[in-house]
Short mmCIF file of C-alpha atoms in Angstrom, two decimals:
data_model
loop_
_atom_site.label_atom_id
_atom_site.label_comp_id
_atom_site.label_asym_id
_atom_site.label_seq_id
_atom_site.Cartn_x
_atom_site.Cartn_y
_atom_site.Cartn_z
CA MET L 199 33.28 -66.63 73.96
CA ALA L 200 32.78 -62.77 73.27
CA ALA L 201 34.66 -63.14 70.10
CA TRP L 202 32.28 -65.87 68.74
CA ALA L 203 29.06 -63.69 69.86
CA LEU L 204 30.60 -60.84 68.09
CA LEU L 205 30.93 -62.97 64.79
CA ALA L 206 27.71 -64.05 65.00
CA LEU L 207 25.83 -60.53 65.55
CA LEU L 208 28.16 -59.33 62.46
CA ALA L 209 26.97 -62.51 60.49
CA LEU L 210 23.43 -61.18 61.22
CA LEU L 211 23.78 -57.88 60.27
CA ALA L 212 25.14 -58.92 57.20
CA LEU L 213 22.23 -61.25 56.18
CA LEU L 214 19.74 -58.30 57.26
CA ALA L 215 21.40 -56.01 55.03
CA GLN L 216 20.90 -58.41 52.01
CA ALA L 217 17.51 -59.25 52.89
CA PRO L 218 14.72 -57.37 51.04
CA ALA L 219 12.57 -54.94 52.28
CA ALA L 220 9.53 -55.96 54.01
CA ALA L 221 6.29 -56.14 51.52
CA GLY L 222 4.21 -53.15 51.72
CA GLY L 223 6.61 -50.88 53.20
CA MET L 224 7.63 -48.93 50.30
CA LEU L 225 4.93 -46.09 48.81
CA ASP L 226 3.79 -46.81 45.44
CA PHE L 227 0.96 -47.18 43.07
CA ALA L 228 -0.48 -50.24 41.65
CA SER L 229 1.67 -51.15 38.67
CA TYR L 230 -1.00 -50.09 36.02
CA TYR L 231 -1.07 -46.47 37.26
CA GLY L 232 1.73 -44.34 35.38
CA ASP L 233 2.58 -41.25 33.52
CA HIS L 234 0.60 -40.72 30.39
CA MET L 235 -2.45 -42.54 31.97
CA VAL L 236 -6.03 -41.99 31.39
CA LEU L 237 -8.50 -42.06 34.38
CA GLN L 238 -12.15 -42.13 33.99
CA ARG L 239 -14.23 -39.11 33.92
CA GLU L 240 -16.96 -38.06 35.13
CA PRO L 241 -20.04 -38.75 36.18
CA VAL L 242 -18.01 -41.37 38.24
CA GLY L 243 -15.12 -41.17 40.33
CA ALA L 244 -11.54 -42.77 39.41
CA VAL L 245 -10.25 -45.05 41.73
CA VAL L 246 -6.71 -44.94 42.76
CA TRP L 247 -4.53 -47.50 44.78
CA GLY L 248 -1.22 -48.60 45.75
CA HIS L 249 1.17 -50.14 48.24
CA GLY L 250 2.53 -48.50 51.37
CA GLU L 251 3.45 -49.03 54.83
CA LEU L 252 1.12 -50.89 56.91
CA GLY L 253 -1.18 -48.98 59.20
CA ALA L 254 0.09 -45.48 57.63
CA VAL L 255 -2.15 -42.87 56.16
CA VAL L 256 -1.44 -41.99 52.29
CA THR L 257 -2.65 -38.69 50.87
CA VAL L 258 -3.40 -38.57 47.34
CA THR L 259 -3.30 -34.82 45.61
CA LEU L 260 -4.29 -34.33 42.25
CA SER L 261 -3.09 -30.96 40.88
CA GLY L 262 -3.32 -28.95 37.38
CA ALA L 263 -1.34 -26.17 35.88
CA GLU L 264 1.10 -24.71 38.12
CA GLY L 265 0.63 -27.04 41.23
CA LEU L 266 -2.98 -25.82 41.84
CA VAL L 267 -4.39 -28.28 44.20
CA ILE L 268 -7.77 -29.83 42.64
CA THR L 269 -8.81 -32.50 44.91
CA LYS L 270 -7.21 -34.39 47.81
CA LYS L 271 -7.94 -37.61 49.54
CA THR L 272 -6.65 -39.59 52.32
CA ALA L 273 -6.39 -43.34 52.72
CA GLN L 274 -5.29 -45.92 55.15
CA VAL L 275 -2.81 -48.85 54.47
CA LYS L 276 -4.55 -52.04 55.19
CA GLY L 277 -3.52 -55.46 55.43
CA PRO L 278 -2.41 -58.22 55.08
CA SER L 279 -0.87 -57.14 51.62
CA GLY L 280 -0.45 -53.62 52.62
CA THR L 281 -2.85 -51.34 50.19
CA TRP L 282 -4.39 -48.28 50.08
CA THR L 283 -7.40 -47.12 48.03
CA THR L 284 -9.18 -44.05 47.50
CA VAL L 285 -11.67 -42.51 44.94
CA LEU L 286 -11.19 -39.47 43.27
CA ASP L 287 -13.82 -36.69 43.01
CA PRO L 288 -15.49 -36.86 39.63
CA MET L 289 -13.49 -34.81 36.79
CA ASP L 290 -14.35 -33.35 33.64
CA GLN L 291 -12.56 -34.69 30.49
CA GLY L 292 -9.43 -33.21 29.75
CA GLY L 293 -5.88 -32.55 31.38
CA PRO L 294 -2.84 -32.62 32.08
CA TYR L 295 -2.70 -33.25 35.66
CA ALA L 296 -0.30 -34.36 38.19
CA LEU L 297 -1.12 -37.16 40.59
CA THR L 298 0.83 -37.46 43.82
CA ALA L 299 0.56 -39.92 46.67
CA GLU L 300 2.40 -39.08 50.24
CA GLN L 301 3.02 -41.29 52.98
CA GLY L 302 5.27 -39.42 55.79
CA SER L 303 8.38 -38.24 54.17
CA GLU L 304 7.85 -40.60 50.80
CA ASN L 305 5.74 -39.38 47.62
CA VAL L 306 5.45 -40.50 44.17
CA THR L 307 4.25 -38.34 41.54
CA LEU L 308 2.46 -39.41 38.22
CA ARG L 309 2.52 -36.61 35.35
CA ASP L 310 0.53 -36.10 32.28
CA ILE L 311 -2.89 -37.66 33.52
CA TYR L 312 -5.71 -36.92 31.67
CA PHE L 313 -9.45 -37.79 32.36
CA GLY L 314 -11.34 -39.56 29.62
CA ASP L 315 -13.15 -42.87 28.85
CA VAL L 316 -11.17 -46.04 29.99
CA TRP L 317 -11.75 -49.34 27.98
CA LEU L 318 -10.34 -52.82 28.60
CA CYS L 319 -9.97 -54.86 25.60
CA SER L 320 -9.46 -58.69 25.92
CA GLY L 321 -9.74 -62.09 24.38
CA GLN L 322 -7.03 -64.15 22.16
CA SER L 323 -5.00 -63.44 19.23
CA ASN L 324 -7.29 -61.60 17.04
CA MET L 325 -7.31 -59.36 19.86
CA ALA L 326 -3.39 -59.56 20.44
CA MET L 327 -3.05 -59.07 16.82
CA THR L 328 -1.19 -55.50 16.29
CA VAL L 329 -1.58 -52.45 13.93
CA LEU L 330 1.45 -53.80 12.16
CA GLN L 331 -0.24 -57.00 11.04
CA VAL L 332 -3.55 -55.67 9.66
CA ALA L 333 -4.31 -54.37 6.42
CA ASN L 334 -3.20 -51.04 5.38
CA ALA L 335 -0.45 -50.82 8.34
CA SER L 336 1.87 -48.55 6.86
CA GLN L 337 -1.21 -46.06 6.64
CA GLU L 338 -2.27 -46.58 10.28
CA LEU L 339 1.31 -46.73 11.92
CA ALA L 340 1.93 -43.35 10.29
CA ALA L 341 -1.43 -42.02 11.68
CA ALA L 342 -0.83 -42.86 14.94
CA ALA L 343 1.53 -39.30 15.60
CA ARG L 344 -2.39 -37.83 15.33
CA TYR L 345 -3.50 -38.88 18.38
CA PRO L 346 -1.69 -38.09 21.38
CA TYR L 347 -4.47 -38.13 23.72
CA VAL L 348 -5.61 -42.00 22.92
CA ARG L 349 -3.20 -43.46 25.69
CA ILE L 350 -2.04 -47.10 25.61
CA PHE L 351 -1.42 -49.78 27.96
CA ALA L 352 -0.83 -53.51 28.04
CA ALA L 353 -0.68 -56.00 30.68
CA ALA L 354 1.82 -58.65 29.86
CA PRO L 355 0.86 -62.68 29.54
CA ALA L 356 0.63 -64.19 32.74
CA ARG L 357 -1.33 -67.03 34.28
CA SER L 358 -1.90 -68.00 38.41
CA ASN L 359 -3.52 -70.79 40.01
CA VAL L 360 -4.51 -68.23 42.94
CA GLU L 361 -6.32 -64.76 42.11
CA LEU L 362 -3.41 -61.90 42.37
CA GLU L 363 -4.20 -58.49 43.51
CA ASP L 364 -1.56 -56.92 41.18
CA LEU L 365 -0.25 -57.52 37.91
CA GLU L 366 3.11 -59.77 37.46
CA GLY L 367 3.90 -57.75 34.36
CA ILE L 368 3.57 -54.90 31.86
CA ALA L 369 4.20 -55.62 28.42
CA LEU L 370 3.75 -52.07 27.30
CA PRO L 371 3.58 -48.88 30.23
CA TRP L 372 0.89 -45.99 29.48
CA SER L 373 2.21 -44.77 26.43
CA ILE L 374 1.77 -41.99 23.85
CA PRO L 375 1.08 -43.86 20.71
CA THR L 376 3.90 -44.29 18.03
CA ALA L 377 4.52 -46.27 15.15
CA GLU L 378 6.61 -48.25 17.19
CA ASN L 379 4.65 -49.18 20.06
CA LEU L 380 1.59 -49.86 17.82
CA GLY L 381 3.58 -52.20 15.16
CA HIS L 382 5.83 -53.45 17.91
CA GLY L 383 5.46 -57.12 16.61
CA ASN L 384 3.33 -59.88 15.85
CA PHE L 385 0.78 -60.88 18.55
CA THR L 386 2.50 -58.78 21.06
CA TYR L 387 1.27 -55.18 21.61
CA PHE L 388 -0.49 -53.10 20.86
CA SER L 389 -3.77 -54.82 19.98
CA ALA L 390 -4.91 -53.17 16.68
CA VAL L 391 -8.79 -53.74 17.12
CA CYS L 392 -8.14 -52.04 20.77
CA TRP L 393 -6.39 -49.18 18.93
CA LEU L 394 -8.42 -48.82 15.96
CA LEU L 395 -11.70 -48.65 18.47
CA GLY L 396 -10.19 -46.04 20.79
CA ARG L 397 -9.10 -43.85 18.10
CA SER L 398 -12.69 -44.05 16.61
CA LEU L 399 -14.00 -43.29 19.85
CA TYR L 400 -11.57 -40.10 20.35
CA GLU L 401 -12.70 -38.70 17.00
CA ALA L 402 -16.68 -39.53 17.86
CA LEU L 403 -16.22 -38.07 21.55
CA GLY L 404 -13.68 -35.72 21.41
CA SER L 405 -12.31 -36.65 24.81
CA PRO L 406 -9.52 -38.54 25.48
CA VAL L 407 -9.57 -42.23 25.83
CA GLY L 408 -7.40 -44.96 27.80
CA LEU L 409 -7.15 -48.41 26.13
CA VAL L 410 -6.16 -51.50 28.39
CA GLU L 411 -5.19 -54.51 26.47
CA ALA L 412 -5.05 -58.00 28.48
CA ALA L 413 -5.24 -60.72 25.71
CA TRP L 414 -3.39 -64.13 25.19
CA GLY L 415 -3.85 -66.04 21.90
CA GLY L 416 -4.93 -69.71 21.72
CA THR L 417 -7.08 -69.26 25.12
CA PRO L 418 -10.38 -70.58 25.91
CA ILE L 419 -13.45 -68.76 27.78
CA GLU L 420 -12.84 -71.09 30.81
CA ALA L 421 -9.21 -69.61 31.11
CA TRP L 422 -10.76 -66.10 31.78
CA SER L 423 -13.54 -67.05 33.93
CA SER L 424 -13.73 -67.02 37.70
CA ARG L 425 -14.76 -70.05 39.46
CA GLN L 426 -18.18 -68.56 40.23
CA ALA L 427 -18.62 -68.13 36.50
CA LEU L 428 -17.74 -71.33 35.70
CA GLN L 429 -19.63 -72.93 38.41
CA ALA L 430 -22.85 -70.77 37.38
CA CYS L 431 -22.64 -73.16 34.07
CA GLY L 432 -22.29 -76.20 35.99
CA LEU L 433 -18.35 -76.64 35.27
CA PRO L 434 -15.87 -78.06 38.02
CA GLU L 435 -13.07 -76.21 38.56
CA ASP L 436 -10.60 -78.64 37.01
CA THR L 437 -12.01 -79.06 33.39
CA GLY L 438 -8.71 -77.69 31.94
CA SER L 439 -7.67 -80.19 28.85
CA THR L 440 -5.01 -80.33 26.42
CA SER L 441 -6.09 -79.90 22.97
CA PRO L 442 -4.59 -81.39 19.99
CA HIS L 443 -5.34 -78.17 17.76
CA TRP L 444 -2.58 -75.84 17.27
CA HIS L 445 -5.03 -73.11 17.65
CA LEU L 446 -5.12 -73.45 21.40
CA SER L 447 -1.48 -72.55 22.23
CA GLY L 448 -2.08 -70.83 25.02
CA PRO L 449 -3.14 -71.50 28.67
CA GLN L 450 -6.68 -73.91 28.94
CA THR L 451 -6.82 -74.38 32.50
CA PRO L 452 -9.73 -72.77 34.07
CA SER L 453 -9.65 -69.10 35.91
CA VAL L 454 -5.58 -68.93 35.44
CA LEU L 455 -5.99 -65.88 33.10
CA TRP L 456 -8.89 -64.50 35.00
CA ASN L 457 -6.58 -64.87 38.20
CA ALA L 458 -3.39 -63.00 36.65
CA MET L 459 -4.82 -60.76 34.03
CA ILE L 460 -8.10 -59.69 34.94
CA HIS L 461 -8.75 -60.24 38.81
CA PRO L 462 -5.63 -57.43 39.38
CA LEU L 463 -7.53 -54.76 37.28
CA LEU L 464 -10.62 -54.98 39.09
CA ASN L 465 -10.08 -51.72 40.98
CA MET L 466 -10.20 -49.85 37.84
CA THR L 467 -13.06 -47.57 37.04
CA LEU L 468 -14.07 -48.81 33.21
CA ARG L 469 -16.65 -47.10 30.81
CA GLY L 470 -16.54 -50.44 28.36
CA ILE L 471 -15.21 -53.81 27.48
CA ALA L 472 -14.15 -54.91 23.87
CA TRP L 473 -13.85 -58.73 23.84
CA TYR L 474 -12.26 -60.82 20.52
CA GLN L 475 -12.62 -64.15 21.53
CA GLY L 476 -14.18 -67.57 20.72
CA GLU L 477 -11.96 -69.40 18.04
CA ALA L 478 -10.77 -71.41 20.98
CA ASN L 479 -14.08 -72.68 21.96
CA ALA L 480 -14.90 -73.76 18.56
CA PHE L 481 -12.60 -76.78 19.22
CA LEU L 482 -13.01 -76.88 22.66
CA HIS L 483 -16.48 -77.06 24.53
CA THR L 484 -18.17 -75.61 21.60
CA ASP L 485 -21.67 -76.16 22.86
CA ARG L 486 -20.88 -74.70 26.40
CA TYR L 487 -20.21 -71.15 25.05
CA ASN L 488 -24.02 -70.20 25.13
CA CYS L 489 -23.68 -70.60 28.87
CA THR L 490 -19.69 -69.84 29.68
CA PHE L 491 -19.81 -66.27 27.44
CA PRO L 492 -22.98 -64.62 29.16
CA ALA L 493 -21.77 -65.99 32.53
CA LEU L 494 -18.35 -64.09 32.02
CA ILE L 495 -19.96 -60.91 31.24
CA ALA L 496 -22.11 -61.09 34.22
CA ASP L 497 -19.46 -62.01 36.63
CA TRP L 498 -16.99 -59.54 35.08
CA ARG L 499 -19.64 -56.58 35.59
CA ARG L 500 -20.12 -57.41 39.18
CA ALA L 501 -16.71 -57.88 39.97
CA PHE L 502 -15.63 -54.57 38.22
CA HIS L 503 -18.47 -52.85 39.91
CA ALA L 504 -17.51 -54.28 43.35
CA GLY L 505 -13.75 -53.91 42.70
CA SER L 506 -14.33 -49.99 41.99
CA ALA L 507 -16.27 -49.46 45.08
CA GLY L 508 -19.58 -49.13 42.71
CA GLN L 509 -17.75 -46.63 40.17
CA THR L 510 -17.83 -48.99 37.25
CA GLU L 511 -21.62 -49.14 36.51
CA PRO L 512 -23.26 -52.41 37.00
CA LEU L 513 -24.28 -52.67 33.41
CA LEU L 514 -21.21 -51.81 32.19
CA PRO L 515 -21.14 -51.93 27.92
CA PHE L 516 -19.63 -54.96 26.71
CA GLY L 517 -18.88 -55.45 23.26
CA PHE L 518 -17.64 -58.21 21.13
CA VAL L 519 -16.76 -59.28 17.54
CA GLN L 520 -18.70 -62.30 16.25
CA LEU L 521 -16.19 -64.81 14.52
CA SER L 522 -15.60 -64.49 10.82
CA THR L 523 -15.30 -67.62 7.97
CA TYR L 524 -12.51 -69.75 8.54
CA ARG L 525 -12.42 -72.40 6.18
CA ARG L 526 -14.39 -71.95 2.82
CA GLU L 527 -16.37 -75.29 1.88
CA SER L 528 -15.68 -76.85 5.24
CA PRO L 529 -18.00 -79.63 6.44
CA ASP L 530 -16.96 -78.54 10.17
CA ASP L 531 -19.84 -76.41 11.74
CA SER L 532 -18.11 -75.33 15.01
CA PHE L 533 -17.92 -71.73 14.23
CA ALA L 534 -21.21 -71.68 12.54
CA ARG L 535 -22.54 -73.04 15.91
CA LEU L 536 -20.32 -70.73 18.14
CA ARG L 537 -21.75 -67.73 16.37
CA TRP L 538 -25.07 -68.70 17.56
CA HIS L 539 -23.76 -69.28 21.10
CA GLN L 540 -22.05 -65.90 21.02
CA THR L 541 -25.58 -64.26 21.34
CA ALA L 542 -26.62 -67.05 24.22
CA ASP L 543 -28.49 -68.83 21.07
CA LEU L 544 -31.38 -65.67 20.67
CA GLY L 545 -29.24 -64.63 17.41
CA VAL L 546 -29.31 -61.00 18.46
CA VAL L 547 -28.04 -58.68 21.07
CA PRO L 548 -28.72 -57.12 23.07
CA ASN L 549 -31.11 -59.73 24.55
CA ALA L 550 -32.67 -60.75 27.97
CA ARG L 551 -29.50 -63.09 28.65
CA MET L 552 -27.34 -60.35 27.33
CA PRO L 553 -28.09 -56.81 28.08
CA GLY L 554 -26.09 -54.02 27.61
CA THR L 555 -24.00 -55.89 24.91
CA PHE L 556 -23.21 -54.79 21.28
CA MET L 557 -21.91 -57.31 18.65
CA ALA L 558 -19.56 -56.50 15.59
CA VAL L 559 -20.42 -58.74 12.63
CA ALA L 560 -17.21 -60.10 11.21
CA MET L 561 -18.86 -63.31 9.05
CA ASP L 562 -18.16 -61.44 5.83
CA LEU L 563 -14.78 -60.38 6.62
CA GLY L 564 -13.11 -63.58 6.24
CA ASP L 565 -9.41 -63.64 4.50
CA GLU L 566 -8.36 -67.11 3.32
CA HIS L 567 -5.02 -65.28 2.10
CA SER L 568 -4.23 -64.12 5.71
CA PRO L 569 -0.27 -64.72 6.14
CA TYR L 570 -1.17 -65.32 9.97
CA GLY L 571 -3.62 -68.12 9.02
CA SER L 572 -7.47 -67.79 7.68
CA ILE L 573 -8.29 -67.82 11.41
CA HIS L 574 -6.76 -64.14 11.81
CA PRO L 575 -8.36 -61.87 9.11
CA ARG L 576 -6.48 -58.74 8.62
CA ASP L 577 -9.44 -56.11 8.20
CA LYS L 578 -9.58 -55.46 11.83
CA GLN L 579 -10.71 -51.55 10.47
CA ASN L 580 -14.11 -52.78 9.64
CA VAL L 581 -14.36 -54.78 12.85
CA ALA L 582 -13.71 -51.76 14.81
CA HIS L 583 -16.05 -49.54 12.85
CA ARG L 584 -18.73 -51.95 13.90
CA LEU L 585 -17.78 -52.08 17.45
CA LEU L 586 -17.76 -48.37 17.54
CA LEU L 587 -21.43 -48.23 16.34
CA GLY L 588 -22.37 -50.43 18.65
CA ALA L 589 -20.51 -48.66 21.37
CA ARG L 590 -22.25 -45.43 20.18
CA ALA L 591 -25.51 -46.88 20.68
CA VAL L 592 -25.46 -48.88 23.64
CA ALA L 593 -22.48 -47.05 25.78
CA TYR L 594 -23.38 -43.59 24.79
CA GLY L 595 -27.00 -44.03 23.61
CA ASP L 596 -26.95 -42.67 20.60
CA LYS L 597 -30.22 -43.19 19.03
CA ASP L 598 -29.29 -41.62 15.51
CA LEU L 599 -27.26 -44.50 14.00
CA VAL L 600 -28.17 -48.38 12.57
CA PHE L 601 -25.89 -50.46 14.46
CA GLN L 602 -27.75 -54.01 14.06
CA GLY L 603 -29.15 -55.86 11.38
CA PRO L 604 -30.10 -56.22 8.77
CA TYR L 605 -32.42 -58.77 10.19
CA PRO L 606 -35.00 -61.03 8.22
CA THR L 607 -38.81 -60.06 9.07
CA ARG L 608 -40.62 -62.47 6.69
CA ALA L 609 -39.65 -65.48 4.65
CA VAL L 610 -41.73 -67.40 1.79
CA LEU L 611 -40.59 -70.58 -0.10
CA GLU L 612 -41.83 -71.04 -3.48
CA VAL L 613 -41.38 -74.59 -4.14
CA THR L 614 -42.48 -75.12 -7.46
CA ARG L 615 -40.05 -71.93 -8.57
CA GLY L 616 -37.48 -73.13 -6.33
CA LEU L 617 -36.93 -69.55 -5.05
CA LEU L 618 -36.89 -68.40 -1.21
CA ASN L 619 -37.77 -65.01 -0.96
CA VAL L 620 -36.51 -62.96 2.44
CA THR L 621 -37.67 -59.74 3.51
CA TYR L 622 -35.42 -57.80 5.55
CA SER L 623 -35.65 -55.12 8.01
CA GLN L 624 -33.41 -52.34 6.07
CA GLU L 625 -32.73 -52.36 2.55
CA LEU L 626 -30.00 -54.43 1.19
CA ILE L 627 -27.37 -53.54 -1.35
CA CYS L 628 -25.91 -56.58 -3.09
CA ARG L 629 -22.23 -55.94 -3.87
CA GLN L 630 -21.37 -59.49 -5.08
CA ARG L 631 -23.62 -62.26 -5.79
CA ASP L 632 -22.65 -66.06 -4.77
CA ALA L 633 -24.97 -68.16 -7.11
CA ARG L 634 -23.94 -71.31 -5.61
CA SER L 635 -25.40 -71.30 -1.89
CA PHE L 636 -26.66 -69.42 1.11
CA GLU L 637 -26.64 -70.14 4.54
CA GLY L 638 -29.37 -69.79 7.40
CA ALA L 639 -30.31 -70.61 10.71
CA ASP L 640 -32.66 -73.44 11.65
CA GLY L 641 -31.55 -75.88 8.97
CA VAL L 642 -31.84 -73.43 5.93
CA GLU L 643 -28.53 -74.01 4.42
CA ALA L 644 -26.72 -74.76 1.22
CA ALA L 645 -29.29 -74.45 -1.21
CA GLU L 646 -27.88 -74.74 -4.72
CA GLY L 647 -28.87 -72.45 -7.41
CA GLY L 648 -29.77 -69.65 -5.09
#
């Protein structure tokens, strides 16, 4: 009997030795913190969080050159998931710093940390297009080494039916940009629009920039929206549908990308968001975009403000890209309708329904001969430049630049002469004239002989 008991005890000990450690016991930062990262600079504090042993006290220390302690914070590990969270004191731009978390005898240190502005870039395949795929790719990749203070990070594509606390996977950990990680492959990482915007922000501001990519091609806005945002538009939570269009190759189930790729990021302190999405909704739920898009913006702002303990501003600047032309002379008007819906049917942003937003016009950047299909124009440089203008005006308050329009202020139809005289708010320079037609809103379209 004693021998049997001894054998059973040995078997139990062997099983326990093979079992994984209890969740939350090991000290670590959350998945999207790492060497080379950029944390949000003043006037707000950067949120730092991670995992630890339930009930333990974690000490977080920010150190400068030669180990000089800049600031020290403590946080208790709370359940049920065993996480700790703290907010660093507001820091001026610059670095490098070291960030250390200590729990008893355990410690983890992140190095080469800088403070600057952190931007989230999200959307579908036009956001996921890499620098390798854009116009003048070789020159753009060769220039990467000149921007060591623009740091890049990409979340791995993931979906979930429940809201996740941390990312399931990372496609690109925080990195100093190189030709290799900017041109890794087609539609993988790193986003060309995000990179070109971040690079331009660095040139304009002179401070480090952190770029976080969370994108998945062929996905509708419903997949990126929380249940709360969908309910605000009267959409049930089970509105997922399977579309016959090849463009909708990614997940379509409501909230699955919000759950897995956005919700885990909510603790980050952000400076702004860039969004390039809508093509999928030109084929799926087109005429709901005038509600779902403003609802997503408002919901993401609320969630990031709350998740960052109020550090991310409530009216978080949100820039987006207008859809370009898709097919020439196509009778399908879904892209035209969606462009209108991208502005909440008001035609211009910022507006009452979409305050604090800015738009990069891209209707003139169609690319019929793109090897990735005309839905994927290669001119991402102009897209990023136009986003930059909007960001400088809306996010940074630069009053000395034009980032909107030109807008028509007056239109006079001369029926007998077959002319429509339009007056614009800005001077127009015509580089190429199409003598066949023009297009306008509110039923003014396709007039021959224009």
